[in-house]
CSV table of C-alpha atoms and ligand atoms in Angstrom, one decimal:
chain,number,residue,atom,x,y,z
A,1,MET,CA,24.3,12.1,-7.3
A,2,SER,CA,24.2,8.3,-8.0
A,3,GLN,CA,24.2,7.2,-11.6
A,4,ALA,CA,20.7,5.8,-11.2
A,5,ALA,CA,19.4,9.1,-9.7
A,6,GLY,CA,21.1,11.0,-12.6
A,7,ALA,CA,19.5,8.8,-15.2
A,8,PHE,CA,16.1,9.2,-13.5
A,9,SER,CA,16.4,13.0,-13.4
A,10,GLY,CA,17.5,13.2,-17.0
A,11,ALA,CA,14.8,10.8,-18.4
A,12,ARG,CA,12.1,12.3,-20.6
A,13,ARG,CA,9.8,9.4,-21.2
A,14,ILE,CA,9.7,6.7,-18.5
A,15,VAL,CA,8.0,3.3,-18.4
A,16,PHE,CA,7.3,2.0,-14.9
A,17,LYS,CA,6.7,-1.7,-14.4
A,18,VAL,CA,4.7,-2.4,-11.3
A,19,GLY,CA,4.7,-6.1,-10.1
A,20,SER,CA,1.7,-7.9,-8.6
A,21,ALA,CA,3.4,-8.0,-5.2
A,22,LEU,CA,3.3,-4.2,-5.0
A,23,LEU,CA,-0.2,-3.8,-6.4
A,24,VAL,CA,-2.0,-6.5,-4.5
A,25,ASP,CA,-2.3,-6.5,-0.8
A,26,ALA,CA,-1.0,-10.0,0.3
A,27,GLU,CA,-3.4,-10.1,3.2
A,28,THR,CA,-6.7,-8.9,1.7
A,29,GLY,CA,-6.0,-9.9,-1.9
A,30,SER,CA,-7.4,-6.5,-3.0
A,31,ALA,CA,-5.6,-3.6,-4.6
A,32,ASN,CA,-3.1,-1.9,-2.4
A,33,ARG,CA,-4.6,1.6,-2.4
A,34,ALA,CA,-2.1,3.3,-0.2
A,35,TRP,CA,0.7,2.2,-2.4
A,36,LEU,CA,-1.2,3.3,-5.6
A,37,GLU,CA,-1.9,6.7,-4.1
A,38,ALA,CA,1.8,7.2,-3.3
A,39,PHE,CA,2.9,6.1,-6.7
A,40,CYS,CA,0.4,8.3,-8.5
A,41,ALA,CA,1.3,11.3,-6.4
A,42,ASP,CA,5.0,10.8,-7.4
A,43,ALA,CA,4.0,10.2,-11.0
A,44,ALA,CA,1.9,13.4,-11.1
A,45,ALA,CA,4.9,15.3,-9.8
A,46,LEU,CA,7.1,13.9,-12.5
A,47,ARG,CA,4.6,14.9,-15.1
A,48,ALA,CA,4.4,18.4,-13.7
A,49,ALA,CA,8.2,18.5,-14.2
A,50,GLY,CA,7.7,17.7,-17.9
A,51,LYS,CA,8.3,14.0,-18.0
A,52,GLN,CA,6.0,11.5,-19.7
A,53,VAL,CA,4.9,8.4,-17.8
A,54,LEU,CA,3.7,5.0,-18.9
A,55,VAL,CA,2.8,2.2,-16.6
A,56,VAL,CA,3.0,-1.6,-17.2
A,57,SER,CA,0.9,-3.0,-14.4
A,58,SER,CA,0.6,-6.6,-13.3
A,59,GLY,CA,-2.0,-7.7,-10.8
A,60,ALA,CA,-5.0,-8.8,-12.9
A,61,VAL,CA,-4.6,-12.5,-12.1
A,62,ALA,CA,-4.1,-11.9,-8.4
A,63,LEU,CA,-7.1,-9.5,-8.1
A,64,GLY,CA,-9.4,-11.7,-10.3
A,65,ARG,CA,-8.5,-14.9,-8.4
A,66,ARG,CA,-10.0,-13.4,-5.2
A,67,ARG,CA,-13.1,-12.0,-7.1
A,68,LEU,CA,-13.8,-15.5,-8.5
A,69,GLY,CA,-13.1,-17.3,-5.2
A,70,LEU,CA,-10.1,-19.2,-6.6
A,71,THR,CA,-7.7,-18.3,-3.8
A,72,GLY,CA,-5.9,-20.8,-1.6
A,73,ARG,CA,-5.2,-23.5,-4.3
A,74,LYS,CA,-3.3,-24.0,-7.4
A,75,THR,CA,-5.2,-22.7,-10.5
A,76,THR,CA,-5.3,-24.2,-14.0
A,77,LEU,CA,-4.4,-22.0,-17.1
A,78,PRO,CA,-8.1,-21.5,-18.0
A,79,GLU,CA,-8.7,-20.4,-14.4
A,80,LYS,CA,-5.8,-18.0,-14.5
A,81,GLN,CA,-7.2,-16.6,-17.8
A,82,ALA,CA,-10.6,-16.2,-16.2
A,83,SER,CA,-9.0,-14.5,-13.2
A,84,ALA,CA,-7.2,-12.1,-15.6
A,85,ALA,CA,-10.5,-11.3,-17.3
A,86,ALA,CA,-12.2,-10.6,-14.0
A,87,GLY,CA,-9.2,-8.9,-12.4
A,88,GLN,CA,-8.3,-6.6,-15.3
A,89,SER,CA,-11.3,-4.3,-14.7
A,90,LEU,CA,-10.6,-4.2,-11.0
A,91,LEU,CA,-7.0,-3.3,-11.8
A,92,MET,CA,-8.0,-0.5,-14.2
A,93,HIS,CA,-10.5,0.8,-11.7
A,94,ALA,CA,-7.8,1.0,-9.0
A,95,TRP,CA,-5.5,3.0,-11.4
A,96,GLU,CA,-8.4,5.3,-12.4
A,97,GLN,CA,-9.1,6.1,-8.8
A,98,ALA,CA,-5.5,6.6,-7.8
A,99,PHE,CA,-4.8,9.0,-10.7
A,100,ALA,CA,-8.2,10.9,-10.4
A,101,PRO,CA,-7.2,13.3,-7.6
A,102,HIS,CA,-4.4,14.5,-9.9
A,103,ASP,CA,-6.8,15.0,-12.8
A,104,ILE,CA,-4.9,12.5,-14.8
A,105,GLY,CA,-6.7,10.1,-17.0
A,106,VAL,CA,-5.6,6.5,-17.8
A,107,ALA,CA,-6.1,4.2,-20.8
A,108,GLN,CA,-5.9,0.4,-20.9
A,109,ILE,CA,-3.7,-1.3,-23.4
A,110,LEU,CA,-3.6,-5.1,-23.5
A,111,LEU,CA,-0.9,-6.7,-25.6
A,112,THR,CA,0.3,-10.1,-26.4
A,113,ARG,CA,3.7,-11.2,-27.5
A,114,ASP,CA,2.5,-11.4,-31.1
A,115,ASP,CA,1.4,-7.7,-30.9
A,116,THR,CA,4.9,-6.7,-29.9
A,117,GLU,CA,6.6,-8.9,-32.5
A,118,MET,CA,4.4,-8.5,-35.5
A,119,ARG,CA,5.3,-5.3,-37.3
A,120,ARG,CA,1.9,-4.0,-38.3
A,121,ARG,CA,0.2,-4.6,-34.9
A,122,TRP,CA,3.3,-3.2,-33.3
A,123,LEU,CA,3.0,0.0,-35.3
A,124,ASN,CA,-0.7,0.3,-34.5
A,125,ALA,CA,0.0,-0.1,-30.8
A,126,ARG,CA,2.8,2.4,-31.1
A,127,ALA,CA,0.5,4.9,-32.9
A,128,THR,CA,-2.2,4.5,-30.2
A,129,THR,CA,0.3,4.9,-27.4
A,130,GLU,CA,1.7,8.0,-29.1
A,131,THR,CA,-1.8,9.5,-29.4
A,132,LEU,CA,-2.6,8.8,-25.8
A,133,MET,CA,0.7,10.4,-24.7
A,134,GLY,CA,-0.1,13.4,-26.8
A,135,LEU,CA,-3.5,13.7,-25.1
A,136,GLY,CA,-1.8,13.6,-21.7
A,137,VAL,CA,-3.3,10.3,-20.6
A,138,VAL,CA,-1.2,7.6,-18.8
A,139,PRO,CA,-1.3,4.3,-20.8
A,140,VAL,CA,-1.6,1.4,-18.4
A,141,VAL,CA,-0.4,-1.8,-20.2
A,142,ASN,CA,-0.8,-5.4,-19.2
A,143,GLU,CA,-0.5,-8.7,-21.1
A,144,ASN,CA,-3.7,-9.8,-22.7
A,145,ASP,CA,-3.8,-13.0,-20.6
A,146,THR,CA,-7.2,-14.2,-21.7
A,147,VAL,CA,-6.1,-14.9,-25.2
A,148,VAL,CA,-2.6,-16.3,-24.8
A,149,THR,CA,-1.5,-19.8,-24.0
A,150,GLU,CA,1.5,-20.8,-21.9
A,151,GLU,CA,3.7,-21.2,-24.9
A,152,ILE,CA,3.1,-17.8,-26.5
A,153,ARG,CA,2.8,-15.6,-23.4
A,154,TYR,CA,5.4,-13.5,-21.8
A,155,GLY,CA,4.1,-14.6,-18.4
A,156,ASP,CA,6.2,-12.0,-16.6
A,157,ASN,CA,5.6,-8.4,-17.2
A,158,ASP,CA,9.3,-7.5,-17.1
A,159,ARG,CA,9.9,-8.3,-20.8
A,160,LEU,CA,6.5,-6.9,-21.8
A,161,ALA,CA,7.5,-3.7,-20.2
A,162,ALA,CA,10.8,-3.6,-22.1
A,163,ARG,CA,8.9,-4.1,-25.4
A,164,VAL,CA,6.6,-1.2,-24.3
A,165,ALA,CA,9.6,0.9,-23.6
A,166,GLN,CA,10.9,0.1,-27.1
A,167,MET,CA,7.6,0.8,-28.7
A,168,ALA,CA,7.2,4.1,-26.9
A,169,GLY,CA,10.8,5.2,-27.6
A,170,ALA,CA,11.2,5.6,-23.8
A,171,ASP,CA,14.6,6.5,-22.5
A,172,LEU,CA,14.2,4.8,-19.1
A,173,LEU,CA,12.5,1.6,-18.0
A,174,VAL,CA,12.0,1.4,-14.2
A,175,LEU,CA,11.3,-2.1,-12.8
A,176,LEU,CA,9.8,-1.6,-9.4
A,177,SER,CA,10.5,-4.8,-7.6
A,178,ASP,CA,10.6,-6.4,-4.1
A,179,ILE,CA,14.4,-5.9,-4.1
A,180,ASP,CA,16.5,-2.8,-4.4
A,181,GLY,CA,18.5,-4.0,-7.4
A,182,LEU,CA,20.8,-6.6,-8.8
A,183,TYR,CA,23.2,-8.4,-6.4
A,184,THR,CA,26.1,-10.7,-7.2
A,185,ALA,CA,23.8,-13.6,-6.2
A,186,ASP,CA,20.2,-13.9,-4.8
A,187,PRO,CA,20.5,-12.2,-1.4
A,188,ARG,CA,17.7,-14.3,-0.1
A,189,LYS,CA,19.9,-17.3,-0.4
A,190,ASN,CA,23.3,-15.8,-0.1
A,191,PRO,CA,23.5,-13.0,2.6
A,192,GLN,CA,27.1,-12.2,1.4
A,193,ALA,CA,25.8,-11.0,-2.0
A,194,GLN,CA,27.0,-7.6,-3.0
A,195,HIS,CA,24.7,-4.9,-4.5
A,196,ILE,CA,25.7,-3.7,-8.0
A,197,PRO,CA,24.8,0.0,-8.6
A,198,LEU,CA,25.8,0.2,-12.3
A,199,VAL,CA,25.9,-2.2,-15.2
A,200,SER,CA,27.4,-0.8,-18.4
A,201,GLU,CA,27.2,-4.0,-20.4
A,202,ILE,CA,25.2,-7.2,-19.8
A,203,THR,CA,28.1,-9.7,-19.8
A,204,PRO,CA,27.5,-13.5,-19.3
A,205,GLU,CA,28.8,-12.9,-15.7
A,206,ILE,CA,26.1,-10.4,-15.0
A,207,ALA,CA,23.4,-12.6,-16.6
A,208,GLY,CA,24.7,-15.5,-14.5
A,209,MET,CA,24.1,-13.6,-11.2
A,210,ALA,CA,20.4,-13.3,-11.8
A,211,GLU,CA,18.3,-16.3,-10.8
A,212,GLY,CA,14.8,-17.1,-12.1
A,213,ALA,CA,11.5,-17.2,-10.4
A,214,ASN,CA,11.1,-18.7,-7.0
A,215,ALA,CA,7.8,-20.6,-7.1
A,216,ALA,CA,7.4,-20.2,-3.3
A,217,ALA,CA,7.7,-16.4,-3.6
A,218,GLY,CA,4.0,-15.8,-4.0
A,219,VAL,CA,2.1,-13.8,-6.5
A,220,GLY,CA,5.0,-12.6,-8.7
A,221,THR,CA,6.6,-14.4,-11.6
A,222,GLY,CA,9.9,-13.9,-13.3
A,223,GLY,CA,12.6,-13.4,-10.6
A,224,MET,CA,15.8,-11.4,-11.5
A,225,ALA,CA,16.5,-13.4,-14.7
A,226,THR,CA,13.5,-11.9,-16.5
A,227,LYS,CA,14.6,-8.4,-15.3
A,228,ILE,CA,18.0,-8.9,-16.9
A,229,ALA,CA,16.3,-10.2,-20.1
A,230,ALA,CA,14.1,-7.1,-20.1
A,231,ALA,CA,17.2,-4.9,-19.6
A,232,ARG,CA,18.8,-6.6,-22.6
A,233,ILE,CA,15.7,-5.7,-24.8
A,234,ALA,CA,15.6,-2.2,-23.5
A,235,ARG,CA,19.3,-1.7,-23.9
A,236,ALA,CA,19.2,-2.7,-27.6
A,237,ALA,CA,16.3,-0.2,-28.0
A,238,GLY,CA,18.4,2.6,-26.6
A,239,CYS,CA,16.6,2.6,-23.2
A,240,ALA,CA,18.3,2.3,-19.8
A,241,THR,CA,16.8,0.1,-17.1
A,242,LEU,CA,16.6,0.9,-13.5
A,243,ILE,CA,15.8,-1.9,-11.0
A,244,THR,CA,14.8,-0.8,-7.5
A,245,LEU,CA,12.6,-1.4,-4.5
A,246,GLY,CA,9.0,-0.4,-5.2
A,247,SER,CA,7.7,-0.6,-1.7
A,248,ARG,CA,9.2,2.6,-0.3
A,249,PRO,CA,6.7,5.2,1.0
A,250,ARG,CA,7.4,7.6,-1.9
A,251,PRO,CA,8.6,5.0,-4.4
A,252,LEU,CA,9.6,7.4,-7.2
A,253,THR,CA,10.8,10.3,-5.1
A,254,ALA,CA,13.1,7.8,-3.5
A,255,ILE,CA,14.8,7.1,-6.8
A,256,ALA,CA,15.4,10.8,-7.4
A,257,ASP,CA,16.8,11.0,-3.9
A,258,GLY,CA,19.4,8.4,-4.7
A,259,GLU,CA,18.1,5.4,-2.8
A,260,LYS,CA,19.7,2.1,-3.6
A,261,ALA,CA,19.1,0.9,-7.2
A,262,THR,CA,20.8,-0.8,-10.1
A,263,LEU,CA,21.1,1.2,-13.4
A,264,ILE,CA,21.7,-0.8,-16.5
A,265,GLU,CA,22.9,1.6,-19.2
A,266,ALA,CA,21.5,1.9,-22.7
A,267,GLY,CA,23.3,0.9,-25.8
A,268,ALA,CA,22.5,4.0,-27.9
A,269,SER,CA,19.8,6.7,-28.0
A,270,PRO,CA,16.2,5.4,-28.5
A,271,ALA,CA,16.0,7.3,-31.9
A,272,ALA,CA,19.3,5.7,-33.1
A,273,ALA,CA,18.2,2.3,-32.0
A,274,TYR,CA,14.8,2.7,-33.7
A,275,LYS,CA,16.6,3.6,-37.0
A,276,ALA,CA,18.9,0.6,-36.6
A,277,TRP,CA,15.8,-1.6,-36.2
A,278,ILE,CA,14.3,-0.2,-39.4
A,279,ALA,CA,17.5,-0.7,-41.3
A,280,GLY,CA,18.3,-4.1,-39.9
A,281,SER,CA,15.3,-6.0,-38.6
A,282,LEU,CA,12.5,-5.3,-41.0
A,283,ALA,CA,12.0,-7.2,-44.2
A,284,PRO,CA,11.5,-4.5,-46.9
A,285,GLN,CA,8.4,-5.0,-49.1
A,286,GLY,CA,9.0,-2.7,-52.1
A,287,TRP,CA,10.9,0.2,-53.6
A,288,VAL,CA,10.3,3.9,-53.8
A,289,THR,CA,12.4,5.7,-56.4
A,290,ILE,CA,13.1,9.4,-55.7
A,291,ASP,CA,14.6,12.3,-57.6
A,292,ALA,CA,17.9,14.1,-56.8
A,293,GLY,CA,16.3,16.9,-54.8
A,294,ALA,CA,14.5,14.4,-52.5
A,295,ALA,CA,17.8,12.4,-52.1
A,296,LYS,CA,19.5,15.5,-51.0
A,297,ALA,CA,16.6,16.3,-48.5
A,298,LEU,CA,16.9,12.8,-47.1
A,299,ALA,CA,20.6,13.1,-46.6
A,300,SER,CA,20.1,16.3,-44.6
A,301,GLY,CA,17.6,14.5,-42.3
A,302,LYS,CA,14.3,15.6,-43.9
A,303,SER,CA,11.1,13.6,-44.5
A,304,LEU,CA,10.4,12.1,-47.9
A,305,LEU,CA,7.6,14.1,-49.5
A,306,SER,CA,5.4,12.7,-52.3
A,307,ALA,CA,6.6,15.5,-54.6
A,308,GLY,CA,10.1,13.9,-54.8
A,309,VAL,CA,8.8,10.4,-55.6
A,310,ARG,CA,9.3,9.2,-59.2
A,311,ALA,CA,8.2,5.6,-59.1
A,312,ILE,CA,6.7,3.0,-56.8
A,313,GLU,CA,7.3,-0.8,-56.9
A,314,GLY,CA,5.0,-2.8,-54.6
A,315,PRO,CA,2.9,-4.3,-53.4
A,316,PHE,CA,3.3,-3.0,-49.9
A,317,ASP,CA,0.9,-1.9,-47.2
A,318,LYS,CA,0.8,1.3,-45.1
A,319,GLY,CA,3.3,0.7,-42.3
A,320,ASP,CA,5.5,-1.6,-44.2
A,321,ALA,CA,9.2,-1.1,-44.5
A,322,VAL,CA,10.4,-0.1,-48.0
A,323,ARG,CA,13.7,0.6,-49.7
A,324,VAL,CA,14.3,4.0,-51.1
A,325,ARG,CA,16.6,4.4,-54.1
A,326,ASP,CA,17.8,7.4,-56.2
A,327,GLU,CA,17.4,7.5,-60.0
A,328,THR,CA,20.8,5.8,-60.5
A,329,GLY,CA,19.3,2.8,-58.6
A,330,ARG,CA,21.5,3.3,-55.5
A,331,GLU,CA,19.7,2.4,-52.2
A,332,VAL,CA,19.8,5.6,-50.2
A,333,ALA,CA,17.5,4.7,-47.3
A,334,ARG,CA,14.9,2.4,-45.7
A,335,GLY,CA,11.8,3.6,-44.0
A,336,ILE,CA,8.3,2.9,-42.9
A,337,VAL,CA,5.9,4.1,-45.5
A,338,ARG,CA,2.7,5.9,-44.6
A,339,TYR,CA,0.6,4.9,-47.7
A,340,ASP,CA,0.0,1.6,-49.3
A,341,SER,CA,1.5,1.0,-52.8
A,342,ALA,CA,-1.7,1.8,-54.7
A,343,ASP,CA,-2.1,5.2,-52.9
A,344,ALA,CA,1.6,5.9,-53.1
A,345,GLN,CA,1.4,5.4,-56.8
A,346,ARG,CA,-1.4,7.9,-57.1
A,347,ILE,CA,0.3,10.6,-55.2
A,348,ALA,CA,3.9,10.1,-56.6
A,349,GLY,CA,5.1,13.5,-57.8
A,350,LEU,CA,2.2,15.4,-56.2
A,351,ARG,CA,2.8,18.3,-53.8
A,352,SER,CA,1.8,17.7,-50.2
A,353,ASP,CA,-1.2,20.0,-50.4
A,354,ALA,CA,-2.6,18.0,-53.4
A,355,ILE,CA,-2.7,14.7,-51.6
A,356,GLU,CA,-6.0,15.1,-49.9
A,357,ALA,CA,-7.8,16.1,-53.1
A,358,GLU,CA,-6.4,13.0,-54.8
A,359,LEU,CA,-7.0,10.4,-52.0
A,360,GLY,CA,-9.6,12.0,-49.8
A,361,PHE,CA,-7.2,11.9,-46.9
A,362,THR,CA,-3.6,12.6,-46.1
A,363,GLU,CA,-1.1,10.9,-43.8
A,364,GLY,CA,1.5,13.6,-44.4
A,365,PRO,CA,4.8,12.8,-46.0
A,366,MET,CA,5.4,9.5,-47.8
A,367,ILE,CA,8.0,8.6,-45.2
A,368,HIS,CA,8.4,10.7,-42.1
A,369,ALA,CA,12.0,11.6,-41.1
A,370,ASP,CA,11.6,9.8,-37.8
A,371,ASP,CA,10.9,6.6,-39.7
A,372,LEU,CA,13.8,6.8,-42.1
A,373,ALA,CA,17.1,5.1,-41.8
A,374,VAL,CA,19.4,6.9,-44.3
A,375,ALA,CA,22.4,5.0,-45.6
A,376,ASN,CA,25.8,6.7,-45.0
B,401,ADP,N1,21.2,-11.7,-8.4
B,401,ADP,C1,20.1,-11.3,-7.9
B,401,ADP,N2,20.0,-10.1,-7.3
B,401,ADP,C2,18.8,-9.7,-6.8
B,401,ADP,N3,17.7,-10.5,-6.6
B,401,ADP,C3,17.8,-11.7,-7.2
B,401,ADP,C4,19.0,-12.2,-7.8
B,401,ADP,N4,18.7,-13.5,-8.2
B,401,ADP,C5,17.4,-13.7,-7.9
B,401,ADP,N5,16.9,-12.7,-7.2
B,401,ADP,C6,15.5,-12.7,-6.7
B,401,ADP,O1,14.6,-12.0,-7.6
B,401,ADP,C7,13.5,-11.5,-6.9
B,401,ADP,C8,12.8,-10.4,-7.6
B,401,ADP,O2,12.0,-11.0,-8.6
B,401,ADP,P1,10.4,-11.1,-8.4
B,401,ADP,O3,10.1,-11.6,-7.1
B,401,ADP,O4,9.9,-11.8,-9.6
B,401,ADP,O5,10.0,-9.6,-8.4
B,401,ADP,P2,8.8,-8.8,-9.0
B,401,ADP,O6,7.6,-9.3,-8.3
B,401,ADP,O7,9.1,-7.4,-8.7
B,401,ADP,O8,8.7,-9.0,-10.5
B,401,ADP,C9,14.2,-11.0,-5.6
B,401,ADP,O9,13.4,-10.9,-4.5
B,401,ADP,C10,15.3,-12.1,-5.4
B,401,ADP,O10,14.9,-13.0,-4.5
B,402,VHF,N1,-0.4,-10.3,-16.6
B,402,VHF,C1,-0.2,-10.8,-15.2
B,402,VHF,C2,1.1,-10.4,-14.7
B,402,VHF,C3,2.2,-11.4,-14.6
B,402,VHF,C4,3.0,-11.3,-13.3
B,402,VHF,O1,2.7,-11.9,-12.3
B,402,VHF,O2,4.0,-10.4,-13.4
B,402,VHF,P1,4.9,-9.9,-12.1
B,402,VHF,O3,4.1,-9.8,-10.9
B,402,VHF,O4,5.3,-8.6,-12.5
B,402,VHF,O5,6.1,-10.8,-12.0
B,402,VHF,C5,-1.3,-10.1,-14.3
B,402,VHF,O6,-1.8,-9.0,-14.6
B,402,VHF,O7,-1.7,-10.8,-13.4
């Protein structure tokens, strides 16, 4: 079995990035139904096999352009944004229809770069995605093109898809492209270019092979360079990236069958990468002081319950990163807290079953084990 096929079979949660070129029929300018049906049939089979599926779908601008009669000429940014607004509903309708025969619901998520970079919005988007996955719905994500300007947009959905993979704790990002993987050079320009099946590390040499977007290429943006940039983001988040041809008759079955693809391996597991992100990238907003019993529980991988909390030093909001110290003042962990500092203060020392009576609601533990990076 090829390495790519092995990674695909072993993946538990997969983000599929579908480019405009696959989704929009170049001749008619409408959604490519036959392709969508094939994709959804394959995705339904993956779900039946116990995998979770998310989709990052381009195509809004291309579909909207036709709806608004803006085809055949260069469009301005406001016209592109108007096209995205008009095309997004067509896009979602196409996904709804294609998944419907499999009894699978879809849900639209529109994100901007800010949403993926600002912690609180990121956490909200993450919680929503998690809820949707729990309900068995397929999240269909796109960039919120109508509210972003050129400077602050991703523009390509490759990097957005990598952020979604990070947000969802996915273990595999599949970039379905118009080419079956990374080559030593752009094969459209250099027929001698060699296919690269496996990348274990993104060296400058690897990055140098990938060329950027070719403006003449049509509806897509990005080129191979943004795919490598996406793989870099995914890799750091513990997620592997697979680049392959999306236009095969059974696009996902083909991957499992070992058809040509490039696999870019992950750095660590998604859980380990997420904890490293909490420990290293978030600016902590306050302190939570815990007793010896809680410190012991944390060291053995358990959640921080309010019962073991001695003191709170804020202010912080729900979803902020905080530092956790023991009674000697030693920092024992960092984590994402589920209560703001005022509520945390009120429930410090209380047993879990007393939280609701005190606050009128409960969010469970003060810091869930999944959101805790414990110091060694
Ligand atoms: N080293 C490379 N290996 C493979 N393809 C490359 C490379 N450098 C540039 N490319 C180009 O990148 C294109 C894929 O990017 P793009 O057209 O943006 O795809 P998509 O629409 O799937 O996002 C290929 O068709 C190819 O022409
Ligand atoms: N958000 C845009 C997608 C941007 C784009 O063209 O991406 P891609 O085709 O994947 O290179 C849209 O929905 O039209």
